[in-house]
PDB file of N, CA and C in Angstrom:
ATOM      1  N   UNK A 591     -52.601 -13.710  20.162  1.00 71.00           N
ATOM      2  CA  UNK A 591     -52.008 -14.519  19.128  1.00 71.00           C
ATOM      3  C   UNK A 591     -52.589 -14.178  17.757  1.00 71.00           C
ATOM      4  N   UNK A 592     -53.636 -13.018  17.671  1.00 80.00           N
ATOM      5  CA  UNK A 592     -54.116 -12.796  16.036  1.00 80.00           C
ATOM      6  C   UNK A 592     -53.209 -12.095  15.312  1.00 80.00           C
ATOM      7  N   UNK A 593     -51.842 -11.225  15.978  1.00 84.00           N
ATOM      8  CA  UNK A 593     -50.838 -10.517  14.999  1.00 84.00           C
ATOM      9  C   UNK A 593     -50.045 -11.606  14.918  1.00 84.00           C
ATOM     10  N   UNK A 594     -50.068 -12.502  14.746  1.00 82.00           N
ATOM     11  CA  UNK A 594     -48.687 -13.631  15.076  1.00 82.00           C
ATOM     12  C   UNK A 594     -48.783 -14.101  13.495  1.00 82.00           C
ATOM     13  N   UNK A 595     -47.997 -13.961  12.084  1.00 79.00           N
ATOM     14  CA  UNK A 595     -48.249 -14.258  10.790  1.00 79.00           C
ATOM     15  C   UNK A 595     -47.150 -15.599  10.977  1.00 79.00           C
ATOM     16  N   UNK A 596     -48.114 -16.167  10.253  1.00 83.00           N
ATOM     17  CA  UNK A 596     -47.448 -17.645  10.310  1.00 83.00           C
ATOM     18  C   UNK A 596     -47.284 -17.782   8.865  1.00 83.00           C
ATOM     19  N   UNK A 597     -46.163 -19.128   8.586  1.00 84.00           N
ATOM     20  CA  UNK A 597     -45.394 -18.771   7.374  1.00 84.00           C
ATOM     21  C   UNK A 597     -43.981 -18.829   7.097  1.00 84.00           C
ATOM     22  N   UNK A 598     -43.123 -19.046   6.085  1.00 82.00           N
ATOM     23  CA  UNK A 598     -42.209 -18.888   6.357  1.00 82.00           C
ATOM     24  C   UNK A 598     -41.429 -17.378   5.907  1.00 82.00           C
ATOM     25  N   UNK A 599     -40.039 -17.240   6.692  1.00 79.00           N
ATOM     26  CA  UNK A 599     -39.633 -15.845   6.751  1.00 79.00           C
ATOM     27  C   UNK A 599     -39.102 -15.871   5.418  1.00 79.00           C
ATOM     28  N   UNK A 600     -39.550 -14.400   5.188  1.00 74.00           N
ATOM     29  CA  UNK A 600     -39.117 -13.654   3.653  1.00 74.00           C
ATOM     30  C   UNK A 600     -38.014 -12.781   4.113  1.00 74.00           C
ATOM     31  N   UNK A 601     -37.119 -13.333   3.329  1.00 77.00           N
ATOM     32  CA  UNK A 601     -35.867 -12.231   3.607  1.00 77.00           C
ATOM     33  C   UNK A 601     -35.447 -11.597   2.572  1.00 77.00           C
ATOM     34  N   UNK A 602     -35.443 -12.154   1.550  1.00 70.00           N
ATOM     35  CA  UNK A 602     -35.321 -10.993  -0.321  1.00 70.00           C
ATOM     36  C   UNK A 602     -36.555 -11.174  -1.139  1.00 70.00           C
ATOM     37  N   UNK A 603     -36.980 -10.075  -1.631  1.00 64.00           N
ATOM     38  CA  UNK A 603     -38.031 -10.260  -2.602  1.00 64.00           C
ATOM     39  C   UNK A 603     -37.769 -11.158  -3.853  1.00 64.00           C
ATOM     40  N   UNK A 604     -38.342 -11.663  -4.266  1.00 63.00           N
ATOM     41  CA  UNK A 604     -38.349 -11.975  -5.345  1.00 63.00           C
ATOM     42  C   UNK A 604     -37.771 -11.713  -6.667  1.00 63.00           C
ATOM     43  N   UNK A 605     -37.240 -12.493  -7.222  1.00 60.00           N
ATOM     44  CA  UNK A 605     -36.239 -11.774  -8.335  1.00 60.00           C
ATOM     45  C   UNK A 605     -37.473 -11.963  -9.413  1.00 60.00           C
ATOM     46  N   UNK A 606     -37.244 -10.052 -10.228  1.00 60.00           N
ATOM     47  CA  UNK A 606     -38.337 -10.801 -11.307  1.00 60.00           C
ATOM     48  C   UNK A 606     -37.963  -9.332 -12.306  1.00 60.00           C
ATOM     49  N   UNK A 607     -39.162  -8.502 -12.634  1.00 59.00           N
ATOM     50  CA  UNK A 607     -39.243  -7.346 -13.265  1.00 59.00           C
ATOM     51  C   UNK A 607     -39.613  -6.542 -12.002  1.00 59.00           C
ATOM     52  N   UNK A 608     -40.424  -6.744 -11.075  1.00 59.00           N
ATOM     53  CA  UNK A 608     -40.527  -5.554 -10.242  1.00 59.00           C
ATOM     54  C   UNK A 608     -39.674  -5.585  -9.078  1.00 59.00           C
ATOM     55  N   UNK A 609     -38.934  -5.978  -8.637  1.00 59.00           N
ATOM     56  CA  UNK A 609     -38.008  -5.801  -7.700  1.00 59.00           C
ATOM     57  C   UNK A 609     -36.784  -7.030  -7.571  1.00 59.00           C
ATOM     58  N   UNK A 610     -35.843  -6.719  -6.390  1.00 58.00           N
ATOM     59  CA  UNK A 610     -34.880  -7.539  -6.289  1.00 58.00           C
ATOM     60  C   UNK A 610     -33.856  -7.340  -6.462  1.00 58.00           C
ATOM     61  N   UNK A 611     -32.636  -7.904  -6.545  1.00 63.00           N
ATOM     62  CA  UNK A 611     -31.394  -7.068  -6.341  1.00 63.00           C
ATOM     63  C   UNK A 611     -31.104  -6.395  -8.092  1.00 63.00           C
ATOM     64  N   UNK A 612     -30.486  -5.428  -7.601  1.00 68.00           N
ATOM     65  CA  UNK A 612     -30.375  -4.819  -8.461  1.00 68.00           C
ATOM     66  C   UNK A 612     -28.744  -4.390  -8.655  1.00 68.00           C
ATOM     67  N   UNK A 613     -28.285  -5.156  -9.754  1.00 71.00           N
ATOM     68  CA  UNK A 613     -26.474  -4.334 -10.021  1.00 71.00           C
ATOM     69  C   UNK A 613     -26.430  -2.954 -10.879  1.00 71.00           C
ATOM     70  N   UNK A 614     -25.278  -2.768 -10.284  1.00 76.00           N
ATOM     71  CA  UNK A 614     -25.491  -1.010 -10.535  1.00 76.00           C
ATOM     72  C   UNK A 614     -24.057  -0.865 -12.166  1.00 76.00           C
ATOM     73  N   UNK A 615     -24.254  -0.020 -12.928  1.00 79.00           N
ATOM     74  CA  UNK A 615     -23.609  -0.688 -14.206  1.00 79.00           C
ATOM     75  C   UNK A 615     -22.435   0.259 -13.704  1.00 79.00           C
ATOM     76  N   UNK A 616     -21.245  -0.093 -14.326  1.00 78.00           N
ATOM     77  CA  UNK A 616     -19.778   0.451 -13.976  1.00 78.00           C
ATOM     78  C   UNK A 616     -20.207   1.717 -15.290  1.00 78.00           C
ATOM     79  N   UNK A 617     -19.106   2.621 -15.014  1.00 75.00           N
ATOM     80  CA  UNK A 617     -18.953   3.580 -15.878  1.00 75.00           C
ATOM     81  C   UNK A 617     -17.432   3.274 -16.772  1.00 75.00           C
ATOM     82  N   UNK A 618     -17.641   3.351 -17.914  1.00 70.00           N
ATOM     83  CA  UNK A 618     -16.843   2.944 -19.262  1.00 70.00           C
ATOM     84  C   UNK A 618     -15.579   3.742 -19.052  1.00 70.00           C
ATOM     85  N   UNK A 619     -14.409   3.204 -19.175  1.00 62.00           N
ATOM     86  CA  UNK A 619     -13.060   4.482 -19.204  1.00 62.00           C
ATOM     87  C   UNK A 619     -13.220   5.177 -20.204  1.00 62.00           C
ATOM     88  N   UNK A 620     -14.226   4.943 -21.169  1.00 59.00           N
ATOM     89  CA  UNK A 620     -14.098   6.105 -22.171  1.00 59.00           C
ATOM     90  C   UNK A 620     -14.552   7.023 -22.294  1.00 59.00           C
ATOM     91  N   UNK A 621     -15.918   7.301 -20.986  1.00 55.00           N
ATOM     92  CA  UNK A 621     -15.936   8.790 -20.282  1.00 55.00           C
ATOM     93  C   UNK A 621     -15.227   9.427 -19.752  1.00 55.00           C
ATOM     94  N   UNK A 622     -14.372   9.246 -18.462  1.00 54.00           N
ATOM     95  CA  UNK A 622     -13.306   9.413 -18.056  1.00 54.00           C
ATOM     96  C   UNK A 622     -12.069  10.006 -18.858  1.00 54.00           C
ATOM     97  N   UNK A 623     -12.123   9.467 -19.819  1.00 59.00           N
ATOM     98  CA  UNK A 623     -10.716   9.669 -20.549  1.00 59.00           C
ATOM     99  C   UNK A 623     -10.916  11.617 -20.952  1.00 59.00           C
ATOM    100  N   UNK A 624     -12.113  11.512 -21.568  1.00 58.00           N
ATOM    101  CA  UNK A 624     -12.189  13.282 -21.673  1.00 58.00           C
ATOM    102  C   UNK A 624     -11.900  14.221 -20.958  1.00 58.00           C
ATOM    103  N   UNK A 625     -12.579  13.968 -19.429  1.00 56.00           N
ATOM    104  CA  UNK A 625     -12.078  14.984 -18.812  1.00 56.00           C
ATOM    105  C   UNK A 625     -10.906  15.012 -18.246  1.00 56.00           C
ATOM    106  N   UNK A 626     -10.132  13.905 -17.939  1.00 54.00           N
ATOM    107  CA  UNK A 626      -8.677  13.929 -17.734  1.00 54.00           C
ATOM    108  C   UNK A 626      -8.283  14.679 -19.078  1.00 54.00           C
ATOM    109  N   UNK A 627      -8.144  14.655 -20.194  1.00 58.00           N
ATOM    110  CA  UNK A 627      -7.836  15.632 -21.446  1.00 58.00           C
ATOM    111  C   UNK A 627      -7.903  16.870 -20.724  1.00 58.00           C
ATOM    112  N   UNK A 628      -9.335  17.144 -20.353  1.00 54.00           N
ATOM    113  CA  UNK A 628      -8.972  18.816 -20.208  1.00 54.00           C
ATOM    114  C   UNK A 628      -8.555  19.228 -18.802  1.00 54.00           C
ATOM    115  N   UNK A 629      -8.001  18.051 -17.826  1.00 52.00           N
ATOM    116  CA  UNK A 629      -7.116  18.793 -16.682  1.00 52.00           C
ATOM    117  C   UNK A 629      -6.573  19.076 -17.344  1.00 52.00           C
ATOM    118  N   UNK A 630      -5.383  18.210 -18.453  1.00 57.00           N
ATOM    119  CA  UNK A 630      -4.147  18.378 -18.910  1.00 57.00           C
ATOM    120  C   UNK A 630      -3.961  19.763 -19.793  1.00 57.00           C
ATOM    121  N   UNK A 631      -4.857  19.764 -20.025  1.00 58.00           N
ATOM    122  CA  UNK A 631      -4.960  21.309 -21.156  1.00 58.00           C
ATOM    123  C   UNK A 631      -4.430  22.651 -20.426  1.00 58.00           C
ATOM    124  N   UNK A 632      -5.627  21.788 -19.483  1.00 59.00           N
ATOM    125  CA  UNK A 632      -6.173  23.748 -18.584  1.00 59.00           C
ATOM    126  C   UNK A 632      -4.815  23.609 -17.810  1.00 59.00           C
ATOM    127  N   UNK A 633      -3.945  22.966 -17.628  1.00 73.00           N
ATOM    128  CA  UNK A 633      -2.814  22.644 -16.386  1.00 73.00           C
ATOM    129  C   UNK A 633      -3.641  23.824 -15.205  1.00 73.00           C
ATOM    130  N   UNK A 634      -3.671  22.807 -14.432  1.00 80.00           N
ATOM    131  CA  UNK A 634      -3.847  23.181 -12.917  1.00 80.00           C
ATOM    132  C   UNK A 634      -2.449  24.225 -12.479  1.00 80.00           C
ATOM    133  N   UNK A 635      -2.647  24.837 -11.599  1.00 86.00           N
ATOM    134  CA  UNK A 635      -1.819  25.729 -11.081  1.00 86.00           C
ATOM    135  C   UNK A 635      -1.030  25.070  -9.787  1.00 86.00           C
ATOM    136  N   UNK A 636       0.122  24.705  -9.957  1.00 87.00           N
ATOM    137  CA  UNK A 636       0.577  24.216  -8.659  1.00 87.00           C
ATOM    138  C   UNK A 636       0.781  25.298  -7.353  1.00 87.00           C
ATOM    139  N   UNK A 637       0.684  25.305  -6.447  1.00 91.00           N
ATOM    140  CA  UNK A 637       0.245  26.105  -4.888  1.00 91.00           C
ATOM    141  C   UNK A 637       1.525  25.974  -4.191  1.00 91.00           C
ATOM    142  N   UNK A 638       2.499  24.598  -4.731  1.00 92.00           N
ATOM    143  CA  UNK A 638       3.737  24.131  -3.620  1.00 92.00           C
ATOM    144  C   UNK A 638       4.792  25.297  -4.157  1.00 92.00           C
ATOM    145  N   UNK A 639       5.806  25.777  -2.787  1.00 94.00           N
ATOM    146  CA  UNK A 639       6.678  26.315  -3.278  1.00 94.00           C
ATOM    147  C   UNK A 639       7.751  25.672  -3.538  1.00 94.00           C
ATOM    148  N   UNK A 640       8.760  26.788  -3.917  1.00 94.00           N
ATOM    149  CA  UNK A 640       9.976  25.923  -4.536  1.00 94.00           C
ATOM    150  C   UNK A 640      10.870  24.934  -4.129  1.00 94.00           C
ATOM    151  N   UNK A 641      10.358  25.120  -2.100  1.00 96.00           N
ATOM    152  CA  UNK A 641      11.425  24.387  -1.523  1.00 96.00           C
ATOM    153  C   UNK A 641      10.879  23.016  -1.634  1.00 96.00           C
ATOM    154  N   UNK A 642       9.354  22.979  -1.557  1.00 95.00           N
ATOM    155  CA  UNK A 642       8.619  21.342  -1.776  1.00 95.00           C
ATOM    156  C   UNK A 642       8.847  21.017  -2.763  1.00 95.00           C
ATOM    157  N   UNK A 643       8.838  21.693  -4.095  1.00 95.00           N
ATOM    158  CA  UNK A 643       8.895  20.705  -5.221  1.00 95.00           C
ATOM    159  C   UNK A 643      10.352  20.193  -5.163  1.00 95.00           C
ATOM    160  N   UNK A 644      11.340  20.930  -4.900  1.00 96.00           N
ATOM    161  CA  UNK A 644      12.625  20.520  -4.736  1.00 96.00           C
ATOM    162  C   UNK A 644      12.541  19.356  -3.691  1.00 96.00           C
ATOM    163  N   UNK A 645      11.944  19.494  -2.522  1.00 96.00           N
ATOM    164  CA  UNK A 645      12.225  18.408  -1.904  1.00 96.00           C
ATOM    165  C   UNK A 645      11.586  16.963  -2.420  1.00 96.00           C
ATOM    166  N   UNK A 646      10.451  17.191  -3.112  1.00 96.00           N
ATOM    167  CA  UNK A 646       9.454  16.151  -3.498  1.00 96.00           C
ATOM    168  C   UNK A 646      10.215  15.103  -4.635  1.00 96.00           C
ATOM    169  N   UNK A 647      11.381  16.203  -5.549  1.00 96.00           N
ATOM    170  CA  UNK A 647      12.535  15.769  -5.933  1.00 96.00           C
ATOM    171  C   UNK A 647      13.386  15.179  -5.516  1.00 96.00           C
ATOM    172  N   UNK A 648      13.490  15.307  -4.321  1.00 97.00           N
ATOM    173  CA  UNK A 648      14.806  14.767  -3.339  1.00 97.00           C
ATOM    174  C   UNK A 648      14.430  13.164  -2.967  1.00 97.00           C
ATOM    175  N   UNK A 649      12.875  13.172  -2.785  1.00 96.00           N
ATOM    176  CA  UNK A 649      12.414  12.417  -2.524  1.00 96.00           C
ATOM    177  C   UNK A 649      12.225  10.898  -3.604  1.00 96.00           C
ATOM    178  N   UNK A 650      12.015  11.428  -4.650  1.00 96.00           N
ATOM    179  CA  UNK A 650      11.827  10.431  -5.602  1.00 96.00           C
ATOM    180  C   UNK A 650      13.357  10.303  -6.299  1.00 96.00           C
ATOM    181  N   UNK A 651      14.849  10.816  -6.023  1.00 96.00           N
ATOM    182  CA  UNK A 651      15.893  10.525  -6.039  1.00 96.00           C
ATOM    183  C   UNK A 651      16.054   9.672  -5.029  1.00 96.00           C
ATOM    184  N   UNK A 652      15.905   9.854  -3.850  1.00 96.00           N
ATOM    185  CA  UNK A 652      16.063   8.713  -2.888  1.00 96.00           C
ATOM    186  C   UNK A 652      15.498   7.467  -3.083  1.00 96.00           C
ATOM    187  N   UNK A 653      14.306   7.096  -3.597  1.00 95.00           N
ATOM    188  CA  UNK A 653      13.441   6.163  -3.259  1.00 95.00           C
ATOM    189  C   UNK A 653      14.305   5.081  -4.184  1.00 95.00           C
ATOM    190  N   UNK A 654      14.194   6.183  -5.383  1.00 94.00           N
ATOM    191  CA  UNK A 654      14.981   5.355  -6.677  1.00 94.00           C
ATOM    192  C   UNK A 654      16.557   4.903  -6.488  1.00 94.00           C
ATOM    193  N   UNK A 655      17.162   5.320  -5.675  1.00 93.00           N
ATOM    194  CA  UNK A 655      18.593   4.799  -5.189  1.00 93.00           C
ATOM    195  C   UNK A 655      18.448   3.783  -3.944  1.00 93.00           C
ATOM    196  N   UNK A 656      17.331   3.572  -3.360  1.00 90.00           N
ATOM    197  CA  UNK A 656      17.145   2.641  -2.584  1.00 90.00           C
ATOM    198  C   UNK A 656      16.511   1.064  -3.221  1.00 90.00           C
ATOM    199  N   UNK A 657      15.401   1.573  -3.837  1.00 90.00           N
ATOM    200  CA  UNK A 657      15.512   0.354  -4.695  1.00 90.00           C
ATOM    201  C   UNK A 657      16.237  -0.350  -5.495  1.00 90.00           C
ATOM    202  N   UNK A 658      17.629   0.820  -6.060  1.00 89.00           N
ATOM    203  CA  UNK A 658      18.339   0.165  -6.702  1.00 89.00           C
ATOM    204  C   UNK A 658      19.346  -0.635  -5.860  1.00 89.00           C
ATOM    205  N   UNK A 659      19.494  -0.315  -4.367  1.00 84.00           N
ATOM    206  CA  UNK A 659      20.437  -0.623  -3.368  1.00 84.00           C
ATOM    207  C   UNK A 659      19.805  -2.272  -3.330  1.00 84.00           C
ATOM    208  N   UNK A 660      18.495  -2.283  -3.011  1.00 83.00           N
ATOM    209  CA  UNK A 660      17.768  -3.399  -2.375  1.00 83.00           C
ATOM    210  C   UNK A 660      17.803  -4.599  -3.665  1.00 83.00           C
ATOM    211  N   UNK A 661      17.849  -4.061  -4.685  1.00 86.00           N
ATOM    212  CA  UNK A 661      17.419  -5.104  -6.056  1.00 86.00           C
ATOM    213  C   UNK A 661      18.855  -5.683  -6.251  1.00 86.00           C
ATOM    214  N   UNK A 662      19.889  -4.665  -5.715  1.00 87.00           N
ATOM    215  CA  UNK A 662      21.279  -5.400  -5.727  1.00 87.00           C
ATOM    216  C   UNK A 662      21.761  -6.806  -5.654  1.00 87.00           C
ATOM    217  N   UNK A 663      21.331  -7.377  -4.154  1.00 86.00           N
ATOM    218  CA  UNK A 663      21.826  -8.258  -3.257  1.00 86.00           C
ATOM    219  C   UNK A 663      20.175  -9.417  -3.578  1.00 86.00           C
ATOM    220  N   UNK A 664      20.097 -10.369  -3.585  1.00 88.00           N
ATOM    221  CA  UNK A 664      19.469 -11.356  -3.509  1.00 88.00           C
ATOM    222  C   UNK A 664      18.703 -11.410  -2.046  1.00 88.00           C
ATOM    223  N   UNK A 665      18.007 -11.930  -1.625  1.00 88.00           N
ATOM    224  CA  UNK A 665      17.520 -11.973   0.055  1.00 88.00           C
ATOM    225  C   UNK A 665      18.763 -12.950   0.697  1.00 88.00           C
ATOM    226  N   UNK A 666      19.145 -14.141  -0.072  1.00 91.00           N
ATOM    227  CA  UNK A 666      19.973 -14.475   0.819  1.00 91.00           C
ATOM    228  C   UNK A 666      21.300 -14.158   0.714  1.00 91.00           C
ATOM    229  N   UNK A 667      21.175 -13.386  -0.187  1.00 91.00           N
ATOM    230  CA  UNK A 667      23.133 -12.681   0.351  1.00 91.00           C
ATOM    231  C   UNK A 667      22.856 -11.505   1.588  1.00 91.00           C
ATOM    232  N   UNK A 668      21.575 -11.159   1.490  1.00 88.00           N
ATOM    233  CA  UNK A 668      21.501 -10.870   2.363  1.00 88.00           C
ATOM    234  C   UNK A 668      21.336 -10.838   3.960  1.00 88.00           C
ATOM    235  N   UNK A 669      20.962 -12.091   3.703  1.00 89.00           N
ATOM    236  CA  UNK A 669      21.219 -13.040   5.021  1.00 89.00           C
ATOM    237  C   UNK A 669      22.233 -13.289   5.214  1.00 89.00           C
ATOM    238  N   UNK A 670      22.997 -13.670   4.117  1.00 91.00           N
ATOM    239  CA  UNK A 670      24.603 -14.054   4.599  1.00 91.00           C
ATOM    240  C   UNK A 670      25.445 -12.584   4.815  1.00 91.00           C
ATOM    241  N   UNK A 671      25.252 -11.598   4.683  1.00 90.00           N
ATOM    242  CA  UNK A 671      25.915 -10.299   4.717  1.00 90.00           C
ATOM    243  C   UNK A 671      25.673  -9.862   6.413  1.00 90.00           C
ATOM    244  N   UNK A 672      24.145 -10.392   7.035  1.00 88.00           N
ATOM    245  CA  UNK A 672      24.050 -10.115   8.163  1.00 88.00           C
ATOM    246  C   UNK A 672      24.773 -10.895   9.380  1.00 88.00           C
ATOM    247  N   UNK A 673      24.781 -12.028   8.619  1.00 88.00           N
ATOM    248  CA  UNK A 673      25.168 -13.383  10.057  1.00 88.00           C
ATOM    249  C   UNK A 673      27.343 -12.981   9.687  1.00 88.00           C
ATOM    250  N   UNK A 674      27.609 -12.470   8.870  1.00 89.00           N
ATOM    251  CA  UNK A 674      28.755 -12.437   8.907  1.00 89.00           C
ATOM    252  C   UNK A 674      28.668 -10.537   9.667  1.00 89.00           C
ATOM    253  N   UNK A 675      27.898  -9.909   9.595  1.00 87.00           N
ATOM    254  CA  UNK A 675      28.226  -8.931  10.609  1.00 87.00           C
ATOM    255  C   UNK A 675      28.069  -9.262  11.915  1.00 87.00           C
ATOM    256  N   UNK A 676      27.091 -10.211  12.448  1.00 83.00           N
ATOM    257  CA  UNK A 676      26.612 -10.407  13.953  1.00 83.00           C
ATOM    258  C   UNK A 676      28.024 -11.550  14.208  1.00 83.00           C
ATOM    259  N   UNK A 677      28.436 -12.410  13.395  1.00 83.00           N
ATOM    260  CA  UNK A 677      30.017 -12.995  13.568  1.00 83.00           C
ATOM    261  C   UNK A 677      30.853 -12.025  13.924  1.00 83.00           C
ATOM    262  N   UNK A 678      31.195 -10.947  13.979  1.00 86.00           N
ATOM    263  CA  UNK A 678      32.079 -10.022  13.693  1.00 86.00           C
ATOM    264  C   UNK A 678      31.906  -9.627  14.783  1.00 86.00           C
ATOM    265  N   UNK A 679      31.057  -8.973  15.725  1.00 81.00           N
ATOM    266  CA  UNK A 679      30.651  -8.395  17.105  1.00 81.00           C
ATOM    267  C   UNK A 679      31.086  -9.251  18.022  1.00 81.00           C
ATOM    268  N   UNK A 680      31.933  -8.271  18.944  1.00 77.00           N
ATOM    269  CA  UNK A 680      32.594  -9.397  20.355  1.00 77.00           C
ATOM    270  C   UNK A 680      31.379  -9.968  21.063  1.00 77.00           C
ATOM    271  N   UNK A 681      31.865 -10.956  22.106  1.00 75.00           N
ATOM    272  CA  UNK A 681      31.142 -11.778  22.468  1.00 75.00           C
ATOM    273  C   UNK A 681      30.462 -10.660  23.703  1.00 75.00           C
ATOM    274  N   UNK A 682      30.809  -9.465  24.115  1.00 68.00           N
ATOM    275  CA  UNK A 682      30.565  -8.978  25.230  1.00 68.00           C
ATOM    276  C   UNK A 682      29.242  -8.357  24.900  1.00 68.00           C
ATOM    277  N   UNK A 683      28.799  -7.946  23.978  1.00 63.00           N
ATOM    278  CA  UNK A 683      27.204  -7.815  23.650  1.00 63.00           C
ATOM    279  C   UNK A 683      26.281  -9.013  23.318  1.00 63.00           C
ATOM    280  N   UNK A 684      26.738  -9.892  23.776  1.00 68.00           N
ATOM    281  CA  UNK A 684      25.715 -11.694  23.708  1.00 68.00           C
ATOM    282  C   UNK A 684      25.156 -11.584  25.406  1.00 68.00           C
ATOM    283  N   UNK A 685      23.603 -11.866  25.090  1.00 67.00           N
ATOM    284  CA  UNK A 685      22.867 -12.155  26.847  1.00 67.00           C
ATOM    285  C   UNK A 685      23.560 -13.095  26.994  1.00 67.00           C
ATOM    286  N   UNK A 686      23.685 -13.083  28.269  1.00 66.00           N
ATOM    287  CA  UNK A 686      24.313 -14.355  29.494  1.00 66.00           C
ATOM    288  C   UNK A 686      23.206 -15.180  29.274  1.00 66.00           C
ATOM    289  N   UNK A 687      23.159 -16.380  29.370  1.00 67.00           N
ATOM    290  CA  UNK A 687      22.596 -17.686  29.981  1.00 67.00           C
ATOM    291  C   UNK A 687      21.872 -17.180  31.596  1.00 67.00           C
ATOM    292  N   UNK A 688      20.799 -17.785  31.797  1.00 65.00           N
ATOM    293  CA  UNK A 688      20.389 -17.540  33.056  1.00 65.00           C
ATOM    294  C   UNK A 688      20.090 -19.027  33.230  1.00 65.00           C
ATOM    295  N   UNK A 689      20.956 -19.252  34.651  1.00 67.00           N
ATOM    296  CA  UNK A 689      20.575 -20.568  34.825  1.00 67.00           C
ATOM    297  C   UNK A 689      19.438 -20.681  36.434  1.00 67.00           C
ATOM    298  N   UNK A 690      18.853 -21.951  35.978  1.00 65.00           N
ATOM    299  CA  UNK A 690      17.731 -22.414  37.377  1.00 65.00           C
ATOM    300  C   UNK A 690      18.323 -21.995  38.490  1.00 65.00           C
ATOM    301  N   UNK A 691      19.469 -22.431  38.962  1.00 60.00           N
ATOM    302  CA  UNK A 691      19.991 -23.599  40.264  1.00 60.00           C
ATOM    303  C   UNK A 691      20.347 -21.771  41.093  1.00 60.00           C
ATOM    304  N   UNK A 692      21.329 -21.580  40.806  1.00 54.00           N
ATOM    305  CA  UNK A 692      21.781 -20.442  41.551  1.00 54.00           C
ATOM    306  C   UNK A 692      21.855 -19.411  40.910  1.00 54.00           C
TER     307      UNK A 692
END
């Protein structure tokens, strides 16, 4: 029982001048801002060929005609656009009822 330190448990040092938590300082966007300047200068060399950038094109034509599709309709016209298609479908694609008895 002589290693046994009695006492209560220390779990953070002490806040003071010599230790303790310590915040770490952010870096200012107005370092940053320079060297983005000289990617833009030096322009990087793009590596993609012609068929990616074309498609990467294709891509941001699509996105932009879909959002314009979606911003169209309200959510609930769009609800009402669906329940009048599932109205429309014969009754022969509706599950049967399963009953207890037989």
């Amino acid at each position: 029982m002589d290693n046994v330190i009695k006492g209560k448990l220390k779990l953070k040092k002490p806040l003071g001048a010599d230790g303790g938590i310590k915040k770490k300082k952010k870096k200012s966007s107005l370092a940053a801002e320079p060297a983005a300047e000289l990617v833009e200068e030096d322009e990087v060399e793009d590596i993609r060929t012609a068929y990616e950038k074309k498609w990467d094109q294709q891509i941001v034509k699509m996105e932009s005609k879909n959002a314009k599709s979606k911003a169209k309709n309200t959510h609930r016209q769009r609800i009402d656009d669906f329940n009048e298609k599932l109205s429309k479908l014969s009754e022969h694609n509706d599950i049967p009822r399963v009953s207890g008895g037989a």
